[in-house]
Coordinates of C-alpha atoms and ligand atoms in Angstrom, one line a residue:
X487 CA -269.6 232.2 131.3
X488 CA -266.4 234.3 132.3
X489 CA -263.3 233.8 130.6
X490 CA -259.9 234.0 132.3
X491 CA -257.2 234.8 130.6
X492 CA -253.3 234.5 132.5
X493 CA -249.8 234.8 130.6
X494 CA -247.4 232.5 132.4
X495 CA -244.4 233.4 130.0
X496 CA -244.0 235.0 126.6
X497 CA -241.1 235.5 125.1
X498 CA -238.6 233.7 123.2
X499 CA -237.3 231.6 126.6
X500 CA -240.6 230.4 127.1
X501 CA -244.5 231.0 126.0
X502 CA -247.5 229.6 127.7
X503 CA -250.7 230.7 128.2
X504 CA -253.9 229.8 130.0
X505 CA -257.5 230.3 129.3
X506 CA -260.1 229.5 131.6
X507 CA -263.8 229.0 131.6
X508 CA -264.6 228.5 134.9
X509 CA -264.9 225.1 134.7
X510 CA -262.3 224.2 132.4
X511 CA -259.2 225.5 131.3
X512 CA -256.1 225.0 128.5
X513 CA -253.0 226.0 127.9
X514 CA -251.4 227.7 124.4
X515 CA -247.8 226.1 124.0
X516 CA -245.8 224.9 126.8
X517 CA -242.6 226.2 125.9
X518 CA -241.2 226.5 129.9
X519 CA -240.5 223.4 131.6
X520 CA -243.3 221.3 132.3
X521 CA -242.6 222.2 136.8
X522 CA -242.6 225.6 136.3
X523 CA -246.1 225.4 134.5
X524 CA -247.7 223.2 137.1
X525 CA -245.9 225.9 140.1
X526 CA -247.3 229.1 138.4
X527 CA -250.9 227.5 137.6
X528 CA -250.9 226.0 141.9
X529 CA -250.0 229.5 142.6
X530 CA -253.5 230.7 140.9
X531 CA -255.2 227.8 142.2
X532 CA -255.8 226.1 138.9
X533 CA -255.7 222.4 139.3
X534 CA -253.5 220.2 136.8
X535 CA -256.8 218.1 136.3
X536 CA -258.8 221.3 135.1
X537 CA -256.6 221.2 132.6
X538 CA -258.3 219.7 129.4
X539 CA -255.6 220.5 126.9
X540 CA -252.3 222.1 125.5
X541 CA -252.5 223.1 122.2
X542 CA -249.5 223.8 120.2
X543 CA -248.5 226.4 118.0
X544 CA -245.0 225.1 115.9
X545 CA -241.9 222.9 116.4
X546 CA -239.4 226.2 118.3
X547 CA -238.0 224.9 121.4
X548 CA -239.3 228.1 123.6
X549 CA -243.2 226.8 122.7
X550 CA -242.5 222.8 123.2
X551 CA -240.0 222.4 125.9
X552 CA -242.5 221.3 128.7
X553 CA -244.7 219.5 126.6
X554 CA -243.2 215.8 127.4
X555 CA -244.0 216.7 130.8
X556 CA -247.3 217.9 130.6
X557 CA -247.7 214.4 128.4
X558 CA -246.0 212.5 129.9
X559 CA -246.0 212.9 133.9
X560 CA -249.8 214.7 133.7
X561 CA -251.4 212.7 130.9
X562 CA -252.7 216.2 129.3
X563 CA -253.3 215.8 125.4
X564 CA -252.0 217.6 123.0
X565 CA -253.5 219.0 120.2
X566 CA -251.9 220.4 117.1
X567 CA -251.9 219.8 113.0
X568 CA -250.2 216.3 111.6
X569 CA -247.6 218.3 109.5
X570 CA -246.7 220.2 113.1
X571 CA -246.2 216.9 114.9
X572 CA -244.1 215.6 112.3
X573 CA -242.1 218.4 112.9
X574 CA -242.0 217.8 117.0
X575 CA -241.6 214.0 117.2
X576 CA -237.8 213.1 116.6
X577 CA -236.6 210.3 118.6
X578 CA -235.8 212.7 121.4
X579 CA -239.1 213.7 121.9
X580 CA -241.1 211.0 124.0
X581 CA -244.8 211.8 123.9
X582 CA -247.2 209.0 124.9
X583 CA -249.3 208.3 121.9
X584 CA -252.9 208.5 123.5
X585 CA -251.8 212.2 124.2
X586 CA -251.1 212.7 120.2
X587 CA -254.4 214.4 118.9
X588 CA -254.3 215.8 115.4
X589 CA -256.4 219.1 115.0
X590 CA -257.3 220.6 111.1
X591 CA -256.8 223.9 110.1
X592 CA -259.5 226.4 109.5
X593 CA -262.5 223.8 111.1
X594 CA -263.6 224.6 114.8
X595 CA -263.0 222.3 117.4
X596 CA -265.0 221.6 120.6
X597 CA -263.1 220.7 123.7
X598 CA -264.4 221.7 127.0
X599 CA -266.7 224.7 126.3
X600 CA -264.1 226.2 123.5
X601 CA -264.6 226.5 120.4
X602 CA -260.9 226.2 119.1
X603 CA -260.0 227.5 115.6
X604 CA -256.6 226.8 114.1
X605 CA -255.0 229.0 111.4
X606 CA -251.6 229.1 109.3
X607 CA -249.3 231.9 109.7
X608 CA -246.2 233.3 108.3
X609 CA -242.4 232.0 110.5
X610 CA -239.7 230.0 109.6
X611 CA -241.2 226.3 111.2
X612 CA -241.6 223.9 109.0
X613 CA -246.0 224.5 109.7
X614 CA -247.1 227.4 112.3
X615 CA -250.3 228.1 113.6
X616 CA -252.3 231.1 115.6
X617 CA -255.5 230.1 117.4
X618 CA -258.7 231.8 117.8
X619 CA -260.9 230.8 120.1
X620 CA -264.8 230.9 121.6
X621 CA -265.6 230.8 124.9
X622 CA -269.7 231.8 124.9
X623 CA -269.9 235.2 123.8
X624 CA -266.0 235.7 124.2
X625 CA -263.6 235.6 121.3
X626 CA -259.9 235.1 121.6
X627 CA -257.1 235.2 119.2
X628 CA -253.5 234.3 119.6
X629 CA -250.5 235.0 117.7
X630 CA -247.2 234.8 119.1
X631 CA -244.5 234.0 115.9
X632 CA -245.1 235.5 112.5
X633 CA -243.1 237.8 110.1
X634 CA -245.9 239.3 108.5
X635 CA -249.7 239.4 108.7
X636 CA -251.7 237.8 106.0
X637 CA -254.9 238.2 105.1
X638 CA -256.8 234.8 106.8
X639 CA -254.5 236.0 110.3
X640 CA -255.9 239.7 109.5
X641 CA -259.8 238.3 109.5
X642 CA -258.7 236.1 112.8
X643 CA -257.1 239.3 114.5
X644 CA -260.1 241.9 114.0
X645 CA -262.7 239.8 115.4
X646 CA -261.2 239.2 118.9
X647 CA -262.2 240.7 122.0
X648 CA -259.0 240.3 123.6
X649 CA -255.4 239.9 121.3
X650 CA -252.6 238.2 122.2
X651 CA -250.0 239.4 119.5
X652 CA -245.8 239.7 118.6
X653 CA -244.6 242.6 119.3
X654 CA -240.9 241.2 118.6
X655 CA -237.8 244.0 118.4
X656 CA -237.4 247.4 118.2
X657 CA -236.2 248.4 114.6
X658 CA -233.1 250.3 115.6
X659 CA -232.2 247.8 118.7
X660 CA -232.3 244.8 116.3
X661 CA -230.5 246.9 113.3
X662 CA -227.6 248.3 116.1
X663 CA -227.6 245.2 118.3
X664 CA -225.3 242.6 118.1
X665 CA -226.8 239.5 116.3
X666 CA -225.0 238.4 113.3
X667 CA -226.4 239.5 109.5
X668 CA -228.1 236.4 109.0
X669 CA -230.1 236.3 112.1
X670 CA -231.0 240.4 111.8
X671 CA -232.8 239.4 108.2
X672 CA -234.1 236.2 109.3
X673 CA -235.5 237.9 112.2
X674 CA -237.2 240.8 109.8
X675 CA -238.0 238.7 107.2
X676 CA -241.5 237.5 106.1
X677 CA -241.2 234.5 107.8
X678 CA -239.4 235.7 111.1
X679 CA -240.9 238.0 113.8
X680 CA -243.0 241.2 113.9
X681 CA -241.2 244.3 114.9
X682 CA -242.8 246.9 117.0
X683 CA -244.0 249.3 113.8
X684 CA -245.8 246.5 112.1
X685 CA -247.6 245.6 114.8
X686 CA -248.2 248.9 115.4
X687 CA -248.8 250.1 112.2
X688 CA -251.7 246.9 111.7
X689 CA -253.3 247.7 115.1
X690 CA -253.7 251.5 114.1
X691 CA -255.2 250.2 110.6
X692 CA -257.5 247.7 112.5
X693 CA -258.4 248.8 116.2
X694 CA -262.1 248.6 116.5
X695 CA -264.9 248.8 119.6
X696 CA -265.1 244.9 120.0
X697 CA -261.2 245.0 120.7
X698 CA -260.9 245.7 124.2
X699 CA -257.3 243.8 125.3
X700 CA -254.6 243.9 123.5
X701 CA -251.6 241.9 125.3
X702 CA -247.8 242.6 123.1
X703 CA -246.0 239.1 123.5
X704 CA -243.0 237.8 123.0
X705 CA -240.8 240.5 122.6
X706 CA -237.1 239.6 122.4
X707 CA -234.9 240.2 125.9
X708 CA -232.4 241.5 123.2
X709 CA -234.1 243.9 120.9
X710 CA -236.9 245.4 122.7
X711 CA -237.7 246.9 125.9
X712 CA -241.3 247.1 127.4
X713 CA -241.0 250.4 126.9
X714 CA -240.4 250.8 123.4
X715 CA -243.4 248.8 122.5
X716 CA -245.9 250.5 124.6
X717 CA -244.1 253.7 122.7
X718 CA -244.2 252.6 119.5
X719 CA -248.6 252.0 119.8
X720 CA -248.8 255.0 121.1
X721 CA -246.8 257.2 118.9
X722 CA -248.2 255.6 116.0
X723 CA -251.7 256.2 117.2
X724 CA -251.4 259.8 118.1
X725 CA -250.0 260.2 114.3
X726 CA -253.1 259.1 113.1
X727 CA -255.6 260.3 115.4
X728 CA -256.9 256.9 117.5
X729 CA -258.4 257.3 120.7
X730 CA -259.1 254.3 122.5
X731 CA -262.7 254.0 124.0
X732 CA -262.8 254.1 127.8
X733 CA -262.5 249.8 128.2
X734 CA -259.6 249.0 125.7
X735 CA -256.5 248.4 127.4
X736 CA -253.1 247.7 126.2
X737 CA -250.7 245.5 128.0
X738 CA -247.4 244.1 127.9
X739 CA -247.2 240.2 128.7
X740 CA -244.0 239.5 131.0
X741 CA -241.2 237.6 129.8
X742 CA -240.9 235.5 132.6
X743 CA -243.2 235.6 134.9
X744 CA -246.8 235.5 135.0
X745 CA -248.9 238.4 134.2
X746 CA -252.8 238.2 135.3
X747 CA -255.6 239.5 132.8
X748 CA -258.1 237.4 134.7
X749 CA -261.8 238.6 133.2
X750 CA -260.3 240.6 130.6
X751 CA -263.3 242.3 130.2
X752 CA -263.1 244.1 133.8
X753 CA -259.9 245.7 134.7
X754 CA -259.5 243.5 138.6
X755 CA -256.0 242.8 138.5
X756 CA -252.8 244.8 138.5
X757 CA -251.0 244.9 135.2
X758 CA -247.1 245.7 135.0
X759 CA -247.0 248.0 132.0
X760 CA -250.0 249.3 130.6
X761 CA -251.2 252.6 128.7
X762 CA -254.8 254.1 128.7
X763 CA -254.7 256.7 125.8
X764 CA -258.0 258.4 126.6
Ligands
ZN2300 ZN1 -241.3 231.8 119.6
ZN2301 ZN1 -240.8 230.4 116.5

């Protein structure tokens, strides 16, 4: 069974992703509006009825804003844990209640040829969750909004074959730049986002044979370039001596447009900003 694998926007104006089986697909947050979703999937011929369901990571407006559209007008359910949807249904929020499913954490899930696995993490919602995920022999993992990588998202992380993970802010952009003081700690803090080192530094420590995408999401438009994280993996791996093997690749997910990693496991598409370190 292939697995497809397409970023339609990551970032803190928007994240949602799409996995594919072939036969099925679902989505991971729908924090665009709900038209801009259903434009960039038509545009990769991906029907809004292949579509089996969105499944929803915490309460932040740039990983919810479409999902009363995707509810509502397309009738897609939405998974997530009860503590989560307390968090997302205020009175302004209309979500048709047959579209309401409630998922456990740490207990696989079956839903249309994945096997869906939702864990806690570390960020300033009142619940937040990663997601790994089985499609056949396939594993995927997906975390886009922690401060700090604990031990159960650690075990979740090193068993993927293709990561989705933060790479928030540059260090010195974030420390220069011009947020206020409060949002500079609540940004580095446990329970905020994960700067480029961390990610790098925990990639370095990890990186093994059965890895063989890495995708850096939701960096900030503010406090990070492209660049800089793609910079920060590689200097941090040349300090400590890791090669990648001839089929990892290392990409950076688009802020606001789609970027295509369709069958990760063969290289077939063009990627904006990669590396190879071999
Ligand atoms: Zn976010
Ligand atoms: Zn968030």
């Amino acid at each position: 069974m292939g697995l497809n694998f397409c970023s339609l926007s990551s970032g803190s104006s928007g994240n949602c992703y799409y996995l594919g089986n072939g036969f099925h697909g679902i989505l991971i947050d729908a924090g665009i509006s709900a038209s801009s979703i259903r434009r960039f999937l038509k545009k990769m011929d991906i029907s809004m009825q292949n579509i089996m369901g969105v499944f929803i990571t915490h309460n932040h407006i740039d990983h919810i804003k479409g999902l009363d559209g995707l509810t509502g007008r397309n009738a897609i359910p939405a998974f997530t844990t009860g503590k989560i949807w307390s968090s997302i249904l205020t009175p302004k929020k209309k979500i048709p209640k047959d579209c309401i499913r409630e998922i456990p954490l740490q207990q696989k899930f079956h839903l249309a040829g994945f096997d869906i696995e939702a864990f806690p993490v570390s960020h300033d919602a009142p619940e937040t969750i990663g997601f790994h995920i089985c499609a056949g022999d396939k594993k995927i993992t997906i975390v886009t909004d922690l401060g700090h990588i604990c031990q159960t998202a650690a075990r979740y992380i090193k068993s993927a074959n293709l990561l989705v993970i933060e790479s928030n802010y540059d260090e010195q952009m974030l420390v220069n730049g011009k947020y206020p003081h409060f949002l500079k700690t609540r940004i580095r803090s446990d329970n905020g986002h994960l700067g480029n080192h961390q990610t790098a530094d925990f990639l370095a420590e990890n990186i093994n044979d059965n890895l063989s995408h890495i995708c850096l999401a939701h960096l900030s438009k503010n406090n990070n370039t492209p660049e800089k994280a793609l910079q920060s993996i590689h200097q941090t791996f040349l300090k400590k001596g890791i090669t990648l093997n001839g089929h990892q690749r290392i990409t950076v997910l688009n802020r606001s447009t789609p970027t295509n990693i369709l069958g990760f496991i063969e290289k077939n598409n063009p990627i904006q900003s990669e590396i190879d370190f071999h």
